[in-house]
Amino acid sequence: MSGIELFDRPIAFQRAFVDLGVGITGALMLSQCIYWHGRTSNKDGWFYKSQSDWEAETGMTRREQETARKRLEKAGFLEEIRKGVPAKLYFRVNVDALETALKGLSSRMAESANQECTDGATSMAESAIQECTNPPDCEGGNRQSITEITSETTSETTAGKTSGPDRPDNHLGQDQPEQPTDQNQPSRPDAAIENGRFWGTQEDLDLAVWMWDGLVEQLGEDKPREPKFSRWANTIRLMREQDGREHRHIRILWDWAIRHEKFWASHVQSPEKLRDKWPQVAMQRRSERRKAPQQAGVDRAAELRRIHEQRSNSQQGVTYEHQ
């Protein structure tokens, strides 16, 4: 294999996607999603990609993937669903939403270009009228005025392009909330997932996914909507940092609660509820664990009595022959 063949990757970066307000990483992931959308065998358009698959194809780290997915999902261009046991994450492109956004982007760009041409012609005409109406003074004050007008027009045009609705990091117009930028986020080197003030480490995220998978397995079709894992991971992090819990303790108590058919399975279905009800859940689990050996002892004693009675009854029915 020649060296150039190593660069023959199934990816084409679509620059236009950046102007949809999803950023560079969002545009990169959306481009790759379009590629697999046209090649999936699923009639509904779903395709499976693991975190390692995305990294191998795009070079994006897990954190960059989470940011890209969050922006695409918020914009309505990407849909996600977990299926199977163990649960796998499947993706689907919302073609209708993407086509609508691209048409709107094209229209806005055309209007912006026309507006710039109109403003430019008007500015030139006004400058010419001003030049003819006011004769130049001896110190060239009028020439200075033209320079100032040109400078102001350039500044206004630049500012309009920078802060207008067509700015790449502005999401499809003024009526949509501005996408958070990485510069506005505090430095969190340990974060594997974050959304504003909600974030967690890789261990927090892994535990959050494990908790959800266990809940899905336990409830089946009655499971709630898939959660925001940034919030779940954030709660787990707070349980560690503020409450002094360990991951293994959270895992044990969660597993006990969701399998407790009498009460807790229906009342504890999120890390927030587990944190809120921790003292009660832990106390009941401890109480039932103490009862278990006692009950086992009672059952063992009853079994020994039953065996003794059987032996006694059998001995009473035996006839001994004397020589």
Short mmCIF file of C-alpha atoms in Angstrom, two decimals, residues 20-275:
data_model
loop_
_atom_site.label_atom_id
_atom_site.label_comp_id
_atom_site.label_asym_id
_atom_site.label_seq_id
_atom_site.Cartn_x
_atom_site.Cartn_y
_atom_site.Cartn_z
CA LEU A 20 -25.26 26.44 10.59
CA GLY A 21 -23.88 27.32 14.02
CA VAL A 22 -22.56 23.89 15.03
CA GLY A 23 -18.86 24.77 15.04
CA ILE A 24 -15.96 23.00 13.34
CA THR A 25 -16.35 19.72 15.24
CA GLY A 26 -20.11 19.72 14.71
CA ALA A 27 -19.65 20.28 10.98
CA LEU A 28 -17.07 17.49 10.85
CA MET A 29 -19.33 15.00 12.61
CA LEU A 30 -22.35 16.05 10.53
CA SER A 31 -20.34 15.53 7.33
CA GLN A 32 -19.46 12.01 8.43
CA CYS A 33 -23.06 11.34 9.46
CA ILE A 34 -24.20 12.30 5.97
CA TYR A 35 -21.70 9.81 4.56
CA TRP A 36 -23.05 6.92 6.66
CA HIS A 37 -26.66 8.05 6.20
CA GLY A 38 -26.34 7.19 2.52
CA ARG A 39 -24.78 3.80 3.23
CA THR A 40 -26.80 2.34 6.10
CA SER A 41 -28.97 -0.69 5.38
CA ASN A 42 -31.53 0.37 7.99
CA LYS A 43 -34.72 1.54 6.28
CA ASP A 44 -35.26 4.24 8.92
CA GLY A 45 -31.76 5.65 8.47
CA TRP A 46 -30.23 4.55 11.80
CA PHE A 47 -26.56 3.59 11.93
CA TYR A 48 -24.27 2.53 14.79
CA LYS A 49 -20.99 4.22 15.65
CA SER A 50 -18.94 3.71 18.79
CA GLN A 51 -16.76 6.35 20.39
CA SER A 52 -13.66 4.63 19.05
CA ASP A 53 -15.19 4.54 15.55
CA TRP A 54 -15.72 8.30 15.58
CA GLU A 55 -12.20 8.87 16.83
CA ALA A 56 -10.71 6.61 14.14
CA GLU A 57 -12.65 8.29 11.33
CA THR A 58 -12.52 11.95 12.40
CA GLY A 59 -9.68 12.20 14.91
CA MET A 60 -11.98 13.83 17.47
CA THR A 61 -11.44 13.07 21.14
CA ARG A 62 -14.32 11.91 23.33
CA ARG A 63 -14.79 15.41 24.70
CA GLU A 64 -14.90 16.88 21.19
CA GLN A 65 -17.41 14.23 20.17
CA GLU A 66 -19.65 15.05 23.14
CA THR A 67 -19.54 18.76 22.23
CA ALA A 68 -20.31 18.06 18.57
CA ARG A 69 -23.19 15.70 19.40
CA LYS A 70 -24.64 18.19 21.86
CA ARG A 71 -24.64 20.99 19.28
CA LEU A 72 -26.06 18.83 16.50
CA GLU A 73 -28.80 17.45 18.72
CA LYS A 74 -29.74 20.92 19.97
CA ALA A 75 -29.88 22.20 16.39
CA GLY A 76 -32.17 19.31 15.48
CA PHE A 77 -29.85 17.82 12.85
CA LEU A 78 -28.92 14.60 14.69
CA GLU A 79 -31.08 12.07 16.53
CA GLU A 80 -29.80 9.44 18.98
CA ILE A 81 -31.27 6.27 20.45
CA ARG A 82 -29.94 3.45 22.63
CA LYS A 83 -30.94 -0.07 21.62
CA GLY A 84 -29.98 -3.62 22.49
CA VAL A 85 -28.47 -5.31 25.53
CA PRO A 86 -25.94 -4.08 26.33
CA ALA A 87 -27.30 -0.80 24.99
CA LYS A 88 -25.57 0.65 21.94
CA LEU A 89 -25.87 4.23 20.69
CA TYR A 90 -27.38 4.63 17.22
CA PHE A 91 -27.52 7.84 15.16
CA ARG A 92 -29.81 9.24 12.46
CA VAL A 93 -29.65 12.45 10.42
CA ASN A 94 -32.81 14.57 10.49
CA VAL A 95 -32.78 15.23 6.75
CA ASP A 96 -35.83 17.52 6.75
CA ALA A 97 -34.43 19.79 9.46
CA LEU A 98 -31.03 19.94 7.77
CA GLU A 99 -32.45 20.79 4.35
CA THR A 100 -34.67 23.50 5.85
CA ALA A 101 -31.70 25.03 7.67
CA LEU A 102 -29.54 24.98 4.52
CA LYS A 103 -32.29 26.70 2.50
CA GLY A 104 -32.66 29.35 5.18
CA LEU A 105 -28.90 29.85 5.28
CA SER A 106 -28.78 30.28 1.50
CA SER A 107 -31.57 32.87 1.60
CA ARG A 108 -29.92 34.87 4.37
CA MET A 109 -26.59 34.88 2.59
CA ALA A 110 -28.26 36.17 -0.59
CA GLU A 111 -30.09 38.90 1.34
CA SER A 112 -26.88 39.87 3.11
CA ALA A 113 -25.02 40.14 -0.20
CA ASN A 114 -27.78 42.32 -1.70
CA GLN A 115 -27.85 44.53 1.38
CA GLU A 116 -24.10 45.05 1.24
CA CYS A 117 -24.30 46.05 -2.44
CA THR A 118 -27.17 48.48 -1.74
CA ASP A 119 -25.45 50.01 1.27
CA GLY A 120 -22.23 50.39 -0.69
CA ALA A 121 -23.92 52.17 -3.59
CA THR A 122 -25.84 54.47 -1.23
CA SER A 123 -22.69 55.33 0.68
CA MET A 124 -20.81 56.18 -2.52
CA ALA A 125 -23.70 58.38 -3.76
CA GLU A 126 -23.90 60.25 -0.45
CA SER A 127 -20.17 60.80 -0.47
CA ALA A 128 -20.32 62.21 -4.00
CA ILE A 129 -23.14 64.60 -3.07
CA GLN A 130 -21.25 65.71 0.01
CA GLU A 131 -18.15 66.30 -2.09
CA CYS A 132 -20.04 68.50 -4.57
CA THR A 133 -22.03 70.44 -1.97
CA ASN A 134 -19.18 71.34 0.38
CA PRO A 135 -16.16 72.83 -1.41
CA PRO A 136 -12.82 71.78 0.00
CA ASP A 137 -11.19 74.19 2.39
CA CYS A 138 -7.60 75.20 2.23
CA GLU A 139 -6.47 72.67 4.82
CA GLY A 140 -8.00 69.63 3.13
CA GLY A 141 -10.65 69.16 5.80
CA ASN A 142 -13.04 67.64 3.29
CA ARG A 143 -10.58 64.94 2.30
CA GLN A 144 -10.21 64.07 5.97
CA SER A 145 -13.99 63.81 6.24
CA ILE A 146 -14.12 61.28 3.38
CA THR A 147 -11.45 59.23 5.12
CA GLU A 148 -13.46 59.23 8.32
CA ILE A 149 -16.64 58.19 6.50
CA THR A 150 -14.82 55.34 4.79
CA SER A 151 -13.37 54.22 8.10
CA GLU A 152 -16.76 54.32 9.80
CA THR A 153 -18.45 52.41 6.97
CA THR A 154 -15.75 49.74 7.07
CA SER A 155 -16.09 49.41 10.84
CA GLU A 156 -19.88 49.12 10.64
CA THR A 157 -19.70 46.51 7.89
CA THR A 158 -17.11 44.49 9.82
CA ALA A 159 -19.15 44.67 13.01
CA GLY A 160 -22.28 43.60 11.16
CA LYS A 161 -20.53 40.56 9.71
CA THR A 162 -19.10 39.67 13.09
CA SER A 163 -22.23 39.96 15.21
CA GLY A 164 -25.04 39.41 12.70
CA PRO A 165 -27.31 36.39 12.39
CA ASP A 166 -25.06 34.82 9.75
CA ARG A 167 -22.13 34.56 12.10
CA PRO A 168 -20.96 30.89 12.10
CA ASP A 169 -21.37 30.36 15.83
CA ASN A 170 -24.86 31.91 15.93
CA HIS A 171 -27.57 29.25 15.71
CA LEU A 172 -29.90 29.90 12.76
CA GLY A 173 -30.88 33.46 13.64
CA GLN A 174 -31.52 35.86 16.47
CA ASP A 175 -34.51 34.03 17.92
CA GLN A 176 -32.40 31.02 18.88
CA PRO A 177 -30.20 30.97 22.02
CA GLU A 178 -26.53 31.46 21.36
CA GLN A 179 -24.48 28.29 21.46
CA PRO A 180 -22.04 28.12 24.37
CA THR A 181 -18.42 28.40 23.30
CA ASP A 182 -15.47 26.60 24.77
CA GLN A 183 -13.94 29.98 25.70
CA ASN A 184 -16.90 30.71 28.00
CA GLN A 185 -16.55 27.42 29.84
CA PRO A 186 -14.33 27.18 32.93
CA SER A 187 -11.21 25.06 32.63
CA ARG A 188 -12.09 21.47 33.54
CA PRO A 189 -9.21 19.23 32.50
CA ASP A 190 -10.84 16.18 34.14
CA ALA A 191 -14.20 16.61 32.39
CA ALA A 192 -15.23 13.83 30.01
CA ILE A 193 -18.70 15.33 29.48
CA GLU A 194 -20.04 18.81 30.22
CA ASN A 195 -22.99 21.02 29.45
CA GLY A 196 -22.74 24.44 31.05
CA ARG A 197 -22.40 23.95 34.79
CA PHE A 198 -23.09 20.21 34.55
CA TRP A 199 -20.01 18.03 34.09
CA GLY A 200 -18.32 14.85 35.24
CA THR A 201 -15.15 12.82 34.90
CA GLN A 202 -14.78 9.72 32.75
CA GLU A 203 -15.50 7.52 35.79
CA ASP A 204 -18.62 9.56 36.58
CA LEU A 205 -19.84 9.24 32.99
CA ASP A 206 -19.14 5.50 32.87
CA LEU A 207 -21.11 4.98 36.08
CA ALA A 208 -23.99 7.12 34.75
CA VAL A 209 -24.20 5.00 31.58
CA TRP A 210 -24.03 1.81 33.67
CA MET A 211 -26.85 3.04 35.91
CA TRP A 212 -29.03 3.82 32.89
CA ASP A 213 -28.33 0.45 31.28
CA GLY A 214 -29.32 -1.29 34.51
CA LEU A 215 -32.55 0.70 34.72
CA VAL A 216 -33.39 -0.14 31.10
CA GLU A 217 -32.73 -3.82 31.74
CA GLN A 218 -34.91 -3.78 34.84
CA LEU A 219 -37.88 -1.80 33.44
CA GLY A 220 -37.81 -2.85 29.79
CA GLU A 221 -40.54 -1.09 27.80
CA ASP A 222 -41.59 0.88 30.91
CA LYS A 223 -38.28 2.73 31.07
CA PRO A 224 -38.36 6.57 31.24
CA ARG A 225 -36.91 8.85 28.59
CA GLU A 226 -33.17 8.69 28.07
CA PRO A 227 -31.55 11.17 30.46
CA LYS A 228 -29.04 13.94 29.91
CA PHE A 229 -25.87 12.13 30.91
CA SER A 230 -24.15 15.43 31.72
CA ARG A 231 -26.67 15.94 34.56
CA TRP A 232 -26.35 12.34 35.78
CA ALA A 233 -22.55 12.51 35.73
CA ASN A 234 -22.68 15.88 37.50
CA THR A 235 -24.83 14.46 40.32
CA ILE A 236 -22.47 11.51 40.71
CA ARG A 237 -19.54 13.93 40.90
CA LEU A 238 -21.31 15.96 43.61
CA MET A 239 -22.05 12.78 45.55
CA ARG A 240 -18.31 12.09 45.54
CA GLU A 241 -17.04 15.58 46.22
CA GLN A 242 -19.71 16.90 48.61
CA ASP A 243 -21.22 13.77 50.18
CA GLY A 244 -18.06 11.65 50.40
CA ARG A 245 -19.51 8.71 48.46
CA GLU A 246 -17.38 6.35 46.40
CA HIS A 247 -18.26 4.99 42.99
CA ARG A 248 -18.50 1.43 44.30
CA HIS A 249 -20.90 2.49 47.07
CA ILE A 250 -23.10 4.36 44.59
CA ARG A 251 -23.07 1.34 42.30
CA ILE A 252 -24.06 -1.09 45.10
CA LEU A 253 -26.90 1.03 46.47
CA TRP A 254 -28.28 1.85 43.00
CA ASP A 255 -28.31 -1.82 42.01
CA TRP A 256 -30.13 -2.74 45.22
CA ALA A 257 -32.69 0.07 44.86
CA ILE A 258 -33.74 -0.61 41.26
CA ARG A 259 -34.17 -4.32 42.05
CA HIS A 260 -36.23 -3.66 45.16
CA GLU A 261 -39.68 -4.56 43.90
CA LYS A 262 -41.58 -3.41 46.98
CA PHE A 263 -40.89 0.33 46.94
CA TRP A 264 -37.57 1.80 45.85
CA ALA A 265 -37.62 0.53 42.26
CA SER A 266 -40.37 3.02 41.44
CA HIS A 267 -39.04 5.87 43.57
CA VAL A 268 -35.32 5.86 42.72
CA GLN A 269 -34.78 6.11 38.97
CA SER A 270 -32.08 8.77 38.74
CA PRO A 271 -28.88 9.73 40.58
CA GLU A 272 -30.67 12.84 41.90
CA LYS A 273 -33.32 10.68 43.60
CA LEU A 274 -30.69 8.28 44.92
CA ARG A 275 -28.75 11.18 46.42
#
